[in-house]
Tab-separated table of C-alpha atoms and ligand atoms in Angstrom:
chain	number	residue	atom	x	y	z
A	1	MET	CA	0.765	-14.443	14.795
A	2	GLU	CA	-2.894	-14.744	13.828
A	3	ASN	CA	-4.866	-11.742	15.171
A	4	ASP	CA	-1.810	-10.664	17.115
A	5	PHE	CA	-2.660	-6.982	17.090
A	6	ILE	CA	-4.305	-4.104	18.907
A	7	LEU	CA	-7.258	-2.476	17.223
A	8	VAL	CA	-7.324	1.278	17.766
A	9	LEU	CA	-10.802	2.815	17.649
A	10	ASP	CA	-10.655	6.399	16.478
A	11	LEU	CA	-13.163	8.745	18.105
A	12	GLY	CA	-11.813	11.757	16.147
A	13	GLY	CA	-8.747	14.000	16.451
A	14	PRO	CA	-5.084	13.071	16.009
A	15	GLU	CA	-4.724	10.844	19.101
A	16	ALA	CA	-5.771	7.506	17.603
A	17	VAL	CA	-3.107	7.642	14.900
A	18	LEU	CA	-0.503	8.796	17.423
A	19	MET	CA	-1.290	5.890	19.771
A	20	ALA	CA	-1.292	3.371	16.927
A	21	ARG	CA	2.127	4.630	15.847
A	22	LYS	CA	3.478	4.561	19.390
A	23	LEU	CA	2.491	0.911	19.684
A	24	ARG	CA	4.007	0.066	16.314
A	25	ASN	CA	7.186	1.863	17.361
A	26	GLN	CA	7.332	-0.675	20.168
A	27	ARG	CA	6.794	-3.449	17.617
A	28	TYR	CA	3.154	-4.256	18.435
A	29	TYR	CA	1.067	-4.370	15.310
A	30	THR	CA	-1.948	-2.038	15.251
A	31	GLU	CA	-4.826	-1.301	12.954
A	32	ILE	CA	-7.239	1.612	13.136
A	33	LEU	CA	-10.998	1.596	12.711
A	34	ALA	CA	-13.521	4.418	12.892
A	35	ARG	CA	-15.664	4.617	16.010
A	36	SER	CA	-18.689	3.452	14.029
A	37	ALA	CA	-17.308	-0.125	13.950
A	38	ASP	CA	-20.034	-2.393	15.308
A	39	ALA	CA	-19.713	-5.534	17.430
A	40	GLU	CA	-19.876	-7.798	14.379
A	41	LEU	CA	-16.963	-6.056	12.666
A	42	LEU	CA	-14.948	-5.984	15.883
A	43	LEU	CA	-15.490	-9.704	16.395
A	44	ARG	CA	-14.608	-10.439	12.770
A	45	LYS	CA	-11.367	-8.497	13.185
A	46	SER	CA	-10.856	-10.318	16.456
A	47	PRO	CA	-7.989	-8.249	17.850
A	48	ARG	CA	-6.262	-9.205	21.083
A	49	GLY	CA	-7.017	-5.804	22.563
A	50	ILE	CA	-8.875	-2.592	21.788
A	51	LEU	CA	-7.501	0.882	22.459
A	52	ILE	CA	-10.010	3.735	22.254
A	53	ALA	CA	-8.597	7.209	21.700
A	54	GLY	CA	-9.677	10.731	20.792
A	55	GLY	CA	-13.163	12.194	20.874
A	56	GLU	CA	-12.281	15.091	23.172
A	57	GLY	CA	-15.532	16.908	23.958
A	58	GLY	CA	-17.507	14.498	21.727
A	59	ALA	CA	-21.046	13.290	22.383
A	60	LEU	CA	-21.532	10.166	24.500
A	61	GLU	CA	-23.735	8.546	21.859
A	62	ASN	CA	-20.650	8.385	19.618
A	63	PHE	CA	-18.826	6.142	22.069
A	64	PRO	CA	-18.441	2.575	20.714
A	65	ARG	CA	-20.175	0.777	23.612
A	66	ALA	CA	-20.119	-2.473	21.623
A	67	ALA	CA	-16.378	-2.730	22.315
A	68	LEU	CA	-16.934	-3.064	26.061
A	69	SER	CA	-18.845	-6.330	26.067
A	70	LEU	CA	-16.866	-8.575	23.703
A	71	GLY	CA	-14.579	-10.099	26.323
A	72	ILE	CA	-11.620	-8.324	24.624
A	73	PRO	CA	-9.437	-6.108	26.887
A	74	VAL	CA	-10.028	-2.380	26.391
A	75	LEU	CA	-7.858	0.632	27.195
A	76	ALA	CA	-9.599	3.999	26.795
A	77	LEU	CA	-7.481	7.160	26.886
A	78	GLY	CA	-8.217	10.871	27.307
A	79	GLY	CA	-11.762	11.901	26.399
A	80	ALA	CA	-12.506	8.253	25.549
A	81	ALA	CA	-11.756	7.290	29.186
A	82	ARG	CA	-14.342	9.774	30.438
A	83	MET	CA	-16.868	8.490	27.901
A	84	LEU	CA	-16.193	4.901	28.949
A	85	ALA	CA	-16.947	5.832	32.564
A	86	GLN	CA	-20.212	7.459	31.588
A	87	ALA	CA	-21.169	4.654	29.216
A	88	GLU	CA	-20.757	2.321	32.199
A	89	GLY	CA	-23.069	4.486	34.309
A	90	ALA	CA	-20.525	6.600	36.221
A	91	GLU	CA	-21.754	9.956	37.392
A	92	CYS	CA	-19.503	12.865	36.490
A	93	GLU	CA	-18.942	15.249	39.376
A	94	GLY	CA	-17.231	17.937	37.345
A	95	THR	CA	-13.809	18.804	35.946
A	96	GLN	CA	-11.234	19.043	38.731
A	97	LEU	CA	-8.065	19.939	36.900
A	98	THR	CA	-7.081	21.287	33.480
A	99	ASP	CA	-3.747	21.786	31.727
A	100	LYS	CA	-1.471	21.056	34.661
A	101	VAL	CA	1.488	18.919	35.524
A	102	ALA	CA	0.413	16.492	38.240
A	103	GLN	CA	2.260	13.770	40.087
A	104	ILE	CA	0.405	10.551	39.453
A	105	THR	CA	0.840	7.434	41.571
A	106	PHE	CA	0.154	4.162	39.814
A	107	GLN	CA	-1.440	1.314	41.788
A	108	PRO	CA	0.251	-2.050	41.332
A	109	CYS	CA	-1.444	-3.831	38.422
A	110	ASP	CA	-0.467	-5.298	35.041
A	111	LEU	CA	-1.003	-1.983	33.246
A	112	PHE	CA	1.582	-0.234	35.399
A	113	ASP	CA	4.011	-3.083	35.819
A	114	SER	CA	7.460	-1.643	36.661
A	115	LEU	CA	6.045	1.882	37.171
A	116	GLY	CA	5.597	3.692	40.500
A	117	ALA	CA	4.779	7.361	40.162
A	118	SER	CA	5.533	10.022	37.594
A	119	ASP	CA	4.963	13.687	36.876
A	120	ARG	CA	2.920	14.145	33.778
A	121	PHE	CA	1.034	16.810	31.960
A	122	VAL	CA	-2.711	16.270	32.168
A	123	GLN	CA	-5.105	18.180	30.028
A	124	ARG	CA	-8.157	17.384	32.081
A	125	ILE	CA	-9.231	15.214	35.000
A	126	ASP	CA	-12.919	14.802	35.794
A	127	ALA	CA	-14.155	13.332	39.065
A	128	PHE	CA	-16.527	10.388	38.757
A	129	ARG	CA	-18.639	8.403	41.139
A	130	LEU	CA	-17.416	5.078	39.736
A	131	PRO	CA	-19.894	2.302	38.976
A	132	GLY	CA	-19.683	-1.118	40.666
A	133	GLY	CA	-16.741	-3.202	39.505
A	134	PHE	CA	-14.474	-0.183	38.802
A	135	LYS	CA	-11.559	0.730	41.067
A	136	PRO	CA	-9.139	3.674	41.005
A	137	ILE	CA	-5.772	2.607	39.565
A	138	ALA	CA	-4.052	5.978	39.289
A	139	THR	CA	-4.354	8.877	41.723
A	140	THR	CA	-2.903	12.356	42.114
A	141	LEU	CA	-1.441	13.670	45.390
A	142	ASP	CA	-4.641	15.549	46.133
A	143	GLY	CA	-6.846	12.544	45.629
A	144	LEU	CA	-8.064	12.939	42.033
A	145	VAL	CA	-8.536	9.759	40.034
A	146	PRO	CA	-7.140	10.007	36.489
A	147	GLY	CA	-7.223	6.213	36.011
A	148	PHE	CA	-9.702	3.461	36.853
A	149	ALA	CA	-10.327	-0.134	35.818
A	150	ASP	CA	-12.707	-3.055	36.039
A	151	PHE	CA	-10.183	-5.902	36.314
A	152	ASP	CA	-12.761	-8.695	35.957
A	153	ARG	CA	-13.787	-7.346	32.529
A	154	SER	CA	-10.324	-6.071	31.587
A	155	LEU	CA	-11.581	-2.526	31.032
A	156	TYR	CA	-8.969	0.194	31.689
A	157	ALA	CA	-9.412	3.952	31.450
A	158	LEU	CA	-6.798	6.700	31.784
A	159	GLN	CA	-7.791	10.334	31.442
A	160	PHE	CA	-4.388	11.259	29.999
A	161	TYR	CA	-2.279	10.271	26.997
A	162	PRO	CA	1.349	9.217	26.962
A	163	GLU	CA	3.173	12.358	25.845
A	164	SER	CA	5.738	12.329	23.081
A	165	ASN	CA	9.103	11.029	24.323
A	166	ASP	CA	7.425	9.701	27.452
A	167	PRO	CA	9.121	6.472	28.602
A	168	ASP	CA	6.471	5.728	31.273
A	169	GLY	CA	3.685	6.273	28.783
A	170	ALA	CA	5.388	3.879	26.376
A	171	VAL	CA	5.603	1.283	29.180
A	172	ILE	CA	1.865	1.667	29.883
A	173	LEU	CA	1.064	0.983	26.224
A	174	SER	CA	3.402	-1.994	25.967
A	175	ASN	CA	2.104	-3.408	29.273
A	176	PHE	CA	-1.408	-3.209	27.874
A	177	ALA	CA	-0.377	-4.904	24.619
A	178	GLU	CA	1.801	-7.638	26.104
A	179	ARG	CA	0.711	-8.276	29.713
A	180	ILE	CA	-3.006	-7.669	29.358
A	181	CYS	CA	-3.708	-8.603	25.723
A	182	GLY	CA	-0.950	-11.171	25.143
A	183	CYS	CA	0.418	-9.528	21.981
A	184	THR	CA	3.947	-10.250	20.828
A	185	PRO	CA	6.296	-7.507	19.613
A	186	PHE	CA	6.815	-8.963	16.152
A	187	TRP	CA	6.274	-5.872	13.977
A	188	SER	CA	9.445	-4.686	12.306
A	189	MET	CA	10.371	-3.390	8.903
A	190	GLU	CA	12.514	-6.453	8.067
A	191	ASN	CA	9.566	-8.657	8.890
A	192	TYR	CA	7.202	-6.461	6.878
A	193	ILE	CA	9.480	-6.502	3.828
A	194	ARG	CA	9.770	-10.292	3.947
A	195	ARG	CA	6.028	-10.851	4.289
A	196	GLU	CA	5.123	-8.202	1.732
A	197	ILE	CA	7.475	-9.591	-0.930
A	198	ASP	CA	5.765	-12.983	-0.576
A	199	TYR	CA	2.385	-11.266	-0.747
A	200	ILE	CA	3.333	-9.273	-3.878
A	201	ARG	CA	4.639	-12.396	-5.664
A	202	ASP	CA	1.503	-14.250	-4.760
A	203	ARG	CA	-0.889	-11.464	-5.854
A	204	VAL	CA	0.914	-10.571	-9.072
A	205	GLY	CA	1.468	-14.176	-10.162
A	206	ASN	CA	2.966	-14.156	-13.648
A	207	ARG	CA	1.320	-10.895	-14.695
A	208	LYS	CA	3.073	-7.645	-15.624
A	209	ALA	CA	2.596	-4.825	-13.130
A	210	LEU	CA	2.379	-1.104	-13.746
A	211	LEU	CA	3.264	1.479	-11.098
A	212	ALA	CA	2.702	5.211	-11.454
A	213	VAL	CA	5.565	7.105	-9.828
A	214	SER	CA	5.583	10.780	-8.869
A	215	GLY	CA	8.967	11.534	-7.332
A	216	GLY	CA	7.519	11.301	-3.818
A	217	VAL	CA	8.819	8.879	-1.219
A	218	ASP	CA	5.723	6.633	-1.259
A	219	SER	CA	5.850	5.664	-4.908
A	220	ALA	CA	9.670	5.438	-4.868
A	221	ALA	CA	9.662	3.040	-1.894
A	222	CYS	CA	6.863	1.114	-3.594
A	223	ALA	CA	8.913	0.888	-6.816
A	224	LEU	CA	11.902	-0.588	-4.954
A	225	LEU	CA	9.748	-3.064	-3.014
A	226	MET	CA	7.852	-4.177	-6.119
A	227	GLY	CA	11.148	-4.409	-8.007
A	228	ARG	CA	12.576	-6.727	-5.345
A	229	ALA	CA	9.506	-8.910	-5.564
A	230	ILE	CA	8.929	-9.185	-9.332
A	231	GLY	CA	12.029	-7.697	-11.016
A	232	ASP	CA	11.576	-6.552	-14.585
A	233	ARG	CA	7.927	-7.522	-14.730
A	234	LEU	CA	7.404	-4.093	-13.136
A	235	THR	CA	7.020	-1.056	-15.401
A	236	CYS	CA	7.132	2.370	-13.776
A	237	VAL	CA	5.268	5.181	-15.464
A	238	PHE	CA	5.588	8.899	-14.835
A	239	VAL	CA	2.540	10.921	-15.879
A	240	ASP	CA	3.495	14.524	-16.618
A	241	ASN	CA	0.223	16.332	-15.903
A	242	GLY	CA	1.610	19.828	-16.560
A	243	LEU	CA	0.902	20.764	-12.945
A	244	LEU	CA	4.360	20.109	-11.565
A	245	ARG	CA	6.773	22.659	-10.137
A	246	GLU	CA	9.449	24.258	-12.274
A	247	GLY	CA	11.968	21.702	-13.546
A	248	GLU	CA	10.300	18.907	-11.575
A	249	ALA	CA	9.504	16.398	-14.322
A	250	GLU	CA	13.123	16.362	-15.540
A	251	ALA	CA	14.484	16.252	-11.989
A	252	VAL	CA	12.323	13.261	-11.053
A	253	LEU	CA	13.187	11.300	-14.179
A	254	THR	CA	16.892	12.008	-13.746
A	255	ALA	CA	16.767	10.951	-10.085
A	256	TYR	CA	15.034	7.679	-11.001
A	257	ARG	CA	17.543	6.979	-13.737
A	258	GLU	CA	20.700	7.974	-11.909
A	259	GLU	CA	19.917	7.142	-8.304
A	260	LEU	CA	17.594	4.141	-8.581
A	261	GLY	CA	18.607	2.698	-11.939
A	262	ILE	CA	14.944	2.781	-13.047
A	263	GLU	CA	13.818	4.315	-16.332
A	264	PRO	CA	10.147	5.281	-15.927
A	265	LEU	CA	8.021	5.534	-19.033
A	266	ARG	CA	7.215	9.240	-19.457
A	267	ILE	CA	3.669	10.035	-20.511
A	268	ASP	CA	3.141	13.588	-21.640
A	269	ALA	CA	-0.461	14.305	-20.633
A	270	ARG	CA	-0.012	18.051	-20.073
A	271	ASP	CA	-2.486	19.196	-22.717
A	272	ARG	CA	-5.035	16.641	-21.648
A	273	PHE	CA	-5.025	17.753	-18.019
A	274	LEU	CA	-5.081	21.438	-18.898
A	275	GLY	CA	-7.857	20.805	-21.411
A	276	TRP	CA	-10.039	19.160	-18.775
A	277	LEU	CA	-9.325	21.894	-16.243
A	278	LYS	CA	-10.345	24.632	-18.700
A	279	GLY	CA	-13.346	26.594	-17.457
A	280	LEU	CA	-13.365	24.924	-14.033
A	281	SER	CA	-12.896	27.132	-11.020
A	282	ASP	CA	-14.607	25.117	-8.287
A	283	PRO	CA	-11.924	23.287	-6.260
A	284	VAL	CA	-14.019	20.124	-5.954
A	285	GLU	CA	-14.656	20.017	-9.694
A	286	LYS	CA	-10.972	20.649	-10.410
A	287	ARG	CA	-9.919	17.754	-8.185
A	288	ARG	CA	-12.538	15.463	-9.696
A	289	ALA	CA	-11.508	16.346	-13.258
A	290	MET	CA	-7.841	15.691	-12.474
A	291	TYR	CA	-8.601	12.390	-10.830
A	292	ASN	CA	-10.708	11.254	-13.783
A	293	VAL	CA	-8.078	12.196	-16.386
A	294	TYR	CA	-5.438	10.461	-14.285
A	295	LEU	CA	-7.491	7.255	-14.205
A	296	ASP	CA	-8.118	7.471	-17.955
A	297	VAL	CA	-4.442	8.011	-18.748
A	298	LEU	CA	-3.304	5.170	-16.503
A	299	THR	CA	-5.951	2.819	-17.832
A	300	GLU	CA	-4.744	3.498	-21.392
A	301	VAL	CA	-1.103	2.889	-20.482
A	302	PHE	CA	-2.157	-0.241	-18.601
A	303	GLU	CA	-3.742	-1.645	-21.727
A	304	GLU	CA	-0.979	-0.505	-24.092
A	305	GLN	CA	1.635	-2.156	-21.903
A	306	GLY	CA	-0.311	-5.423	-21.603
A	307	ALA	CA	-0.156	-5.136	-17.815
A	308	GLY	CA	-2.292	-7.368	-15.623
A	309	ILE	CA	-2.152	-5.503	-12.344
A	310	ILE	CA	-1.625	-1.942	-11.238
A	311	ALA	CA	0.386	-1.042	-8.151
A	312	GLN	CA	-0.227	2.090	-6.105
A	313	GLY	CA	1.832	3.594	-3.323
A	314	THR	CA	-1.276	4.191	-1.184
A	315	ILE	CA	-0.286	4.453	2.473
A	316	TYR	CA	-2.298	3.856	5.641
A	317	SER	CA	-3.288	7.506	6.147
A	318	ASP	CA	-4.679	7.604	2.577
A	319	LEU	CA	-6.857	4.609	3.415
A	320	LEU	CA	-7.968	6.165	6.700
A	321	ASN	CA	-8.789	9.492	5.054
A	322	ASP	CA	-10.375	8.318	1.823
A	323	GLY	CA	-11.707	4.862	2.693
A	324	PRO	CA	-10.856	1.674	0.812
A	325	SER	CA	-13.384	2.327	-1.955
A	326	ALA	CA	-11.721	5.508	-3.262
A	327	ARG	CA	-8.884	3.856	-5.138
A	328	GLY	CA	-10.419	4.015	-8.599
A	329	PHE	CA	-9.238	0.674	-10.029
A	330	ASP	CA	-10.827	-2.759	-10.036
A	331	PRO	CA	-9.669	-4.297	-6.717
A	332	ASP	CA	-8.731	-7.570	-8.487
A	333	ARG	CA	-6.258	-5.644	-10.600
A	334	LEU	CA	-4.902	-3.434	-7.851
A	335	ILE	CA	-2.100	-4.005	-5.383
A	336	GLU	CA	-1.146	-1.545	-2.641
A	337	PRO	CA	1.974	-2.870	-0.916
A	338	LEU	CA	2.293	0.111	1.479
A	339	ARG	CA	-1.353	0.165	2.531
A	340	MET	CA	-0.612	-0.704	6.171
A	341	LEU	CA	2.295	1.725	6.648
A	342	PHE	CA	2.338	5.129	8.315
A	343	LYS	CA	4.412	7.845	6.651
A	344	ASP	CA	7.381	7.456	9.018
A	345	GLU	CA	7.326	3.709	8.366
A	346	VAL	CA	7.405	4.362	4.607
A	347	ARG	CA	10.566	6.432	5.146
A	348	ASP	CA	12.020	3.579	7.189
A	349	LEU	CA	11.078	1.125	4.431
A	350	GLY	CA	12.797	3.414	1.915
A	351	GLU	CA	15.954	3.510	4.048
A	352	GLN	CA	16.035	-0.261	4.343
A	353	LEU	CA	15.612	-0.709	0.619
A	354	GLY	CA	18.453	1.749	-0.070
A	355	LEU	CA	16.360	4.712	-1.214
A	356	PRO	CA	18.634	7.798	-1.234
A	357	HIS	CA	17.884	10.650	1.164
A	358	SER	CA	17.057	12.950	-1.706
A	359	PHE	CA	13.861	10.870	-2.052
A	360	ILE	CA	13.216	10.201	1.629
A	361	ASP	CA	13.470	13.841	2.716
A	362	ARG	CA	11.631	15.325	-0.218
A	363	GLN	CA	8.746	17.570	0.773
A	364	SER	CA	5.273	16.139	0.067
A	365	PHE	CA	3.608	17.404	-3.044
A	366	PRO	CA	-0.095	16.770	-3.627
A	367	GLY	CA	-1.176	14.545	-6.514
A	368	PRO	CA	-3.271	17.332	-8.129
A	369	GLY	CA	-0.135	19.484	-7.921
A	370	LEU	CA	-0.234	23.165	-8.736
A	371	ALA	CA	-3.942	22.939	-9.579
A	372	LEU	CA	-4.579	23.201	-5.796
A	373	ARG	CA	-2.289	26.228	-5.570
A	374	CYS	CA	-3.616	28.123	-8.569
A	375	CYS	CA	-6.913	29.433	-7.206
A	376	GLY	CA	-9.863	29.630	-9.565
A	377	GLU	CA	-9.477	28.559	-13.182
A	378	VAL	CA	-6.110	27.051	-14.083
A	379	THR	CA	-4.778	28.728	-17.229
A	380	PRO	CA	-1.335	28.268	-18.815
A	381	GLU	CA	-0.519	31.935	-18.042
A	382	LYS	CA	-1.458	31.681	-14.355
A	383	LEU	CA	0.409	28.407	-14.060
A	384	GLU	CA	3.563	29.906	-15.517
A	385	LEU	CA	3.370	32.849	-13.120
A	386	LEU	CA	2.837	30.546	-10.154
A	387	ARG	CA	5.661	28.245	-11.217
A	388	ARG	CA	8.135	31.139	-11.413
A	389	ALA	CA	7.058	32.634	-8.086
A	390	ASP	CA	7.215	29.217	-6.425
A	391	ALA	CA	10.694	28.620	-7.859
A	392	ILE	CA	11.924	31.983	-6.530
A	393	PHE	CA	10.528	31.213	-3.066
A	394	ARG	CA	12.061	27.730	-3.080
A	395	GLU	CA	15.444	29.085	-4.154
A	396	GLU	CA	15.455	31.698	-1.395
A	397	VAL	CA	14.314	29.244	1.285
A	398	ALA	CA	16.966	26.732	0.236
A	399	ALA	CA	19.678	29.429	0.124
A	400	SER	CA	18.802	30.431	3.698
A	401	GLY	CA	19.047	26.812	4.909
A	402	GLN	CA	15.487	26.955	6.287
A	403	ASP	CA	14.358	24.149	3.997
A	404	LYS	CA	15.758	21.494	6.357
A	405	ARG	CA	13.306	22.274	9.120
A	406	LEU	CA	10.197	22.751	6.993
A	407	ALA	CA	7.748	20.054	5.955
A	408	GLN	CA	6.346	22.025	3.024
A	409	TYR	CA	6.861	25.498	1.590
A	410	PHE	CA	5.255	26.811	-1.536
A	411	ALA	CA	3.519	29.695	-3.306
A	412	VAL	CA	-0.216	29.985	-3.990
A	413	LEU	CA	-1.558	32.234	-6.738
A	414	THR	CA	-4.892	33.697	-5.634
A	415	ASP	CA	-7.585	35.031	-7.910
A	416	THR	CA	-7.702	38.273	-5.926
A	417	PRO	CA	-6.706	41.354	-7.948
A	418	ALA	CA	-4.156	43.651	-6.347
A	419	LEU	CA	-3.148	47.053	-7.645
A	420	THR	CA	0.506	47.429	-8.568
A	421	ARG	CA	2.643	50.578	-8.326
A	422	SER	CA	2.582	50.832	-12.137
A	423	GLY	CA	-1.207	51.152	-12.029
A	424	HIS	CA	-2.358	47.774	-13.359
A	425	PHE	CA	-4.016	44.986	-11.426
A	426	GLY	CA	-1.966	41.886	-10.784
A	427	ASN	CA	-2.860	38.802	-8.730
A	428	ALA	CA	-2.121	38.520	-5.022
A	429	LEU	CA	0.382	35.755	-4.305
A	430	VAL	CA	0.592	33.885	-1.000
A	431	LEU	CA	3.733	32.324	0.469
A	432	ARG	CA	3.118	29.415	2.817
A	433	ALA	CA	5.467	27.285	4.904
A	434	VAL	CA	4.581	24.635	7.492
A	435	THR	CA	6.458	22.398	9.889
A	436	GLY	CA	5.385	19.015	11.292
A	437	GLN	CA	4.650	15.823	9.427
A	438	SER	CA	1.013	15.373	10.281
A	439	ALA	CA	-1.832	17.006	8.372
A	440	ASP	CA	-3.707	17.278	11.702
A	441	SER	CA	-1.006	19.056	13.641
A	442	PHE	CA	1.235	21.178	11.460
A	443	ALA	CA	2.455	24.585	12.574
A	444	PRO	CA	3.243	27.743	10.611
A	445	GLY	CA	6.842	27.762	9.421
A	446	ARG	CA	7.977	31.017	11.183
A	447	LEU	CA	10.304	32.150	8.436
A	448	PRO	CA	12.718	35.021	9.199
A	449	ASN	CA	11.652	38.481	8.053
A	450	ASP	CA	14.784	39.086	5.993
A	451	LEU	CA	14.123	35.916	3.989
A	452	MET	CA	10.525	37.030	3.353
A	453	ASP	CA	11.739	40.523	2.382
A	454	ARG	CA	14.252	39.138	-0.099
A	455	THR	CA	11.664	36.827	-1.624
A	456	ALA	CA	9.016	39.550	-1.944
A	457	GLN	CA	11.536	41.945	-3.510
A	458	ARG	CA	12.674	39.383	-6.050
A	459	ILE	CA	9.102	38.464	-6.946
A	460	GLY	CA	8.252	42.183	-7.277
A	461	ARG	CA	11.228	42.729	-9.583
A	462	GLU	CA	10.949	39.612	-11.710
A	463	LEU	CA	7.171	39.123	-11.931
A	464	PRO	CA	5.309	42.376	-12.608
A	465	ASP	CA	1.977	40.521	-12.823
A	466	ILE	CA	2.096	39.689	-9.132
A	467	GLY	CA	0.324	42.622	-7.482
A	468	ARG	CA	0.964	41.723	-3.860
A	469	VAL	CA	2.939	39.173	-1.840
A	470	VAL	CA	1.219	37.923	1.313
A	471	TYR	CA	2.578	35.576	3.988
A	472	ASP	CA	0.165	32.908	5.308
A	473	ILE	CA	0.775	32.096	8.979
A	474	THR	CA	-2.333	29.998	9.623
A	475	GLY	CA	-1.836	26.785	11.621
A	476	SER	CA	-3.705	23.501	11.791
A	477	ASP	CA	-6.181	24.781	14.408
A	478	SER	CA	-8.122	26.530	11.728
A	479	ALA	CA	-6.652	25.788	8.294
A	480	THR	CA	-5.602	23.070	5.910
A	481	VAL	CA	-2.115	23.041	4.403
A	482	GLU	CA	-3.354	23.578	0.856
A	483	TRP	CA	-5.550	26.480	-0.110
A	484	GLU	CA	-7.938	24.379	-2.193
B	1	XMP	P1	-4.429	19.524	3.690
B	1	XMP	O1	-4.517	20.604	2.677
B	1	XMP	O2	-5.572	18.573	3.629
B	1	XMP	O3	-3.111	18.687	3.300
B	1	XMP	O4	-4.184	20.035	5.100
B	1	XMP	C1	-2.510	17.705	4.078
B	1	XMP	C2	-1.385	17.119	3.281
B	1	XMP	O5	-1.899	16.425	2.143
B	1	XMP	C3	-1.457	17.034	0.932
B	1	XMP	N1	-2.627	17.064	0.059
B	1	XMP	C4	-2.830	16.212	-0.951
B	1	XMP	N2	-2.082	15.203	-1.412
B	1	XMP	N3	-3.707	14.746	-3.065
B	1	XMP	C5	-2.527	14.500	-2.491
B	1	XMP	O6	-1.829	13.583	-2.951
B	1	XMP	C6	-4.526	15.754	-2.659
B	1	XMP	O7	-5.595	15.975	-3.213
B	1	XMP	C7	-4.049	16.512	-1.527
B	1	XMP	N4	-4.591	17.560	-0.850
B	1	XMP	C8	-3.678	17.869	0.123
B	1	XMP	C9	-0.944	18.415	1.318
B	1	XMP	O8	0.056	18.874	0.429
B	1	XMP	C10	-0.422	18.148	2.721
B	1	XMP	O9	0.845	17.538	2.680
């Protein structure tokens, strides 16, 4: 199985991750690299095929030309297909079609094996005068060319992406992986668990391992996997940073004890975190301070416990977003068993290891916790106000049954003064709810008005220091999930 994978080059936007996941869903192993990967790195990785995705509207100089001359098959999709054409010297004759459903006929070739024609949504098709060696492989009824290839060099370009739930699109990807690149569909969770347990035993040796758990699905799945591999040489630790939601620390510890049979060591670091946050109102400084205290606390516990290695539930998107160097601990003393898994795969891993649904379906909660949702300086008074308001919102959302369709819903305490009816200034509070699992493509939660009315009335009645309740309906086009 050596090098039996497709390398996905990410030109920016959500498409690269989506394509990598689609291939993994069909059991072909994928890894993702940024577009800046040079020929040397690509050759060192030595994948069986390269898929280039994303980069809609990006500059041609950002296209990874090095990938085209390594003798490794390439499939470029969407904007990357148009860039490939231009990088190969094709002349663009203008955009011919945007945002339409078009019937596309596939020419017989390995990429389209077992496909004839299909209707599909295309965002954009440009016309090109194709350079020597390239031939049209997909055409629309009115003669546009959304797909072209140079068979001798195994370079394929399609100006569209497989849509979600698109069986033909899935066949195109698996044809590329299997027929053109020679990959085998070996990737499965059972296989991953088996290989990873061997890897954990090998890396940990006879040392004791420490794992910080938070109540989230990543660290819980990691705890079960590590437990299977090294048994009671694993110690789980729960750092109470004082920035958790109302009742959360107790709820997490009870769930670990009663549902997983694990008793995490509870470290009360509330005063330490709040002490370091005192006087800080810049979001970057707040995050940095929290991260540094967290490292300090864990390092102390690590030494006190005589541990030899620290485990973290870092997942693949953390690595892609932060880079491998942002993990904070000495790499020789760090193990990240979930580092190659996407979030949906972590949930699958959890299921297979018997993690209860109360863990798997839990909404994500950021490591820096309420510090990101308490704008400006974090004080005990503001935190208490935020915690109560957040608890009221959560209770009302849960009572209405809306919680099941939301990815995250929470309150944010702003630093903006707002005049109350009784004549004093309180803070403006924001309610936010989002759907969708991806940070790049979430949508506003569209909560019913009567639910928002009830919540605002309760907050008004119970928390006189909230001067105004505001509903945030911003989506991923222009906003992040968190306010800070
Ligand atoms: P943003 O705000 O970047 O959030 O759109 C995307 C997702 O990541 C979570 N988030 C964090 N999680 N540490 C975390 O562990 C952080 O610093 C952090 N910032 C954001 C956020 O809740 C959402 O799920």
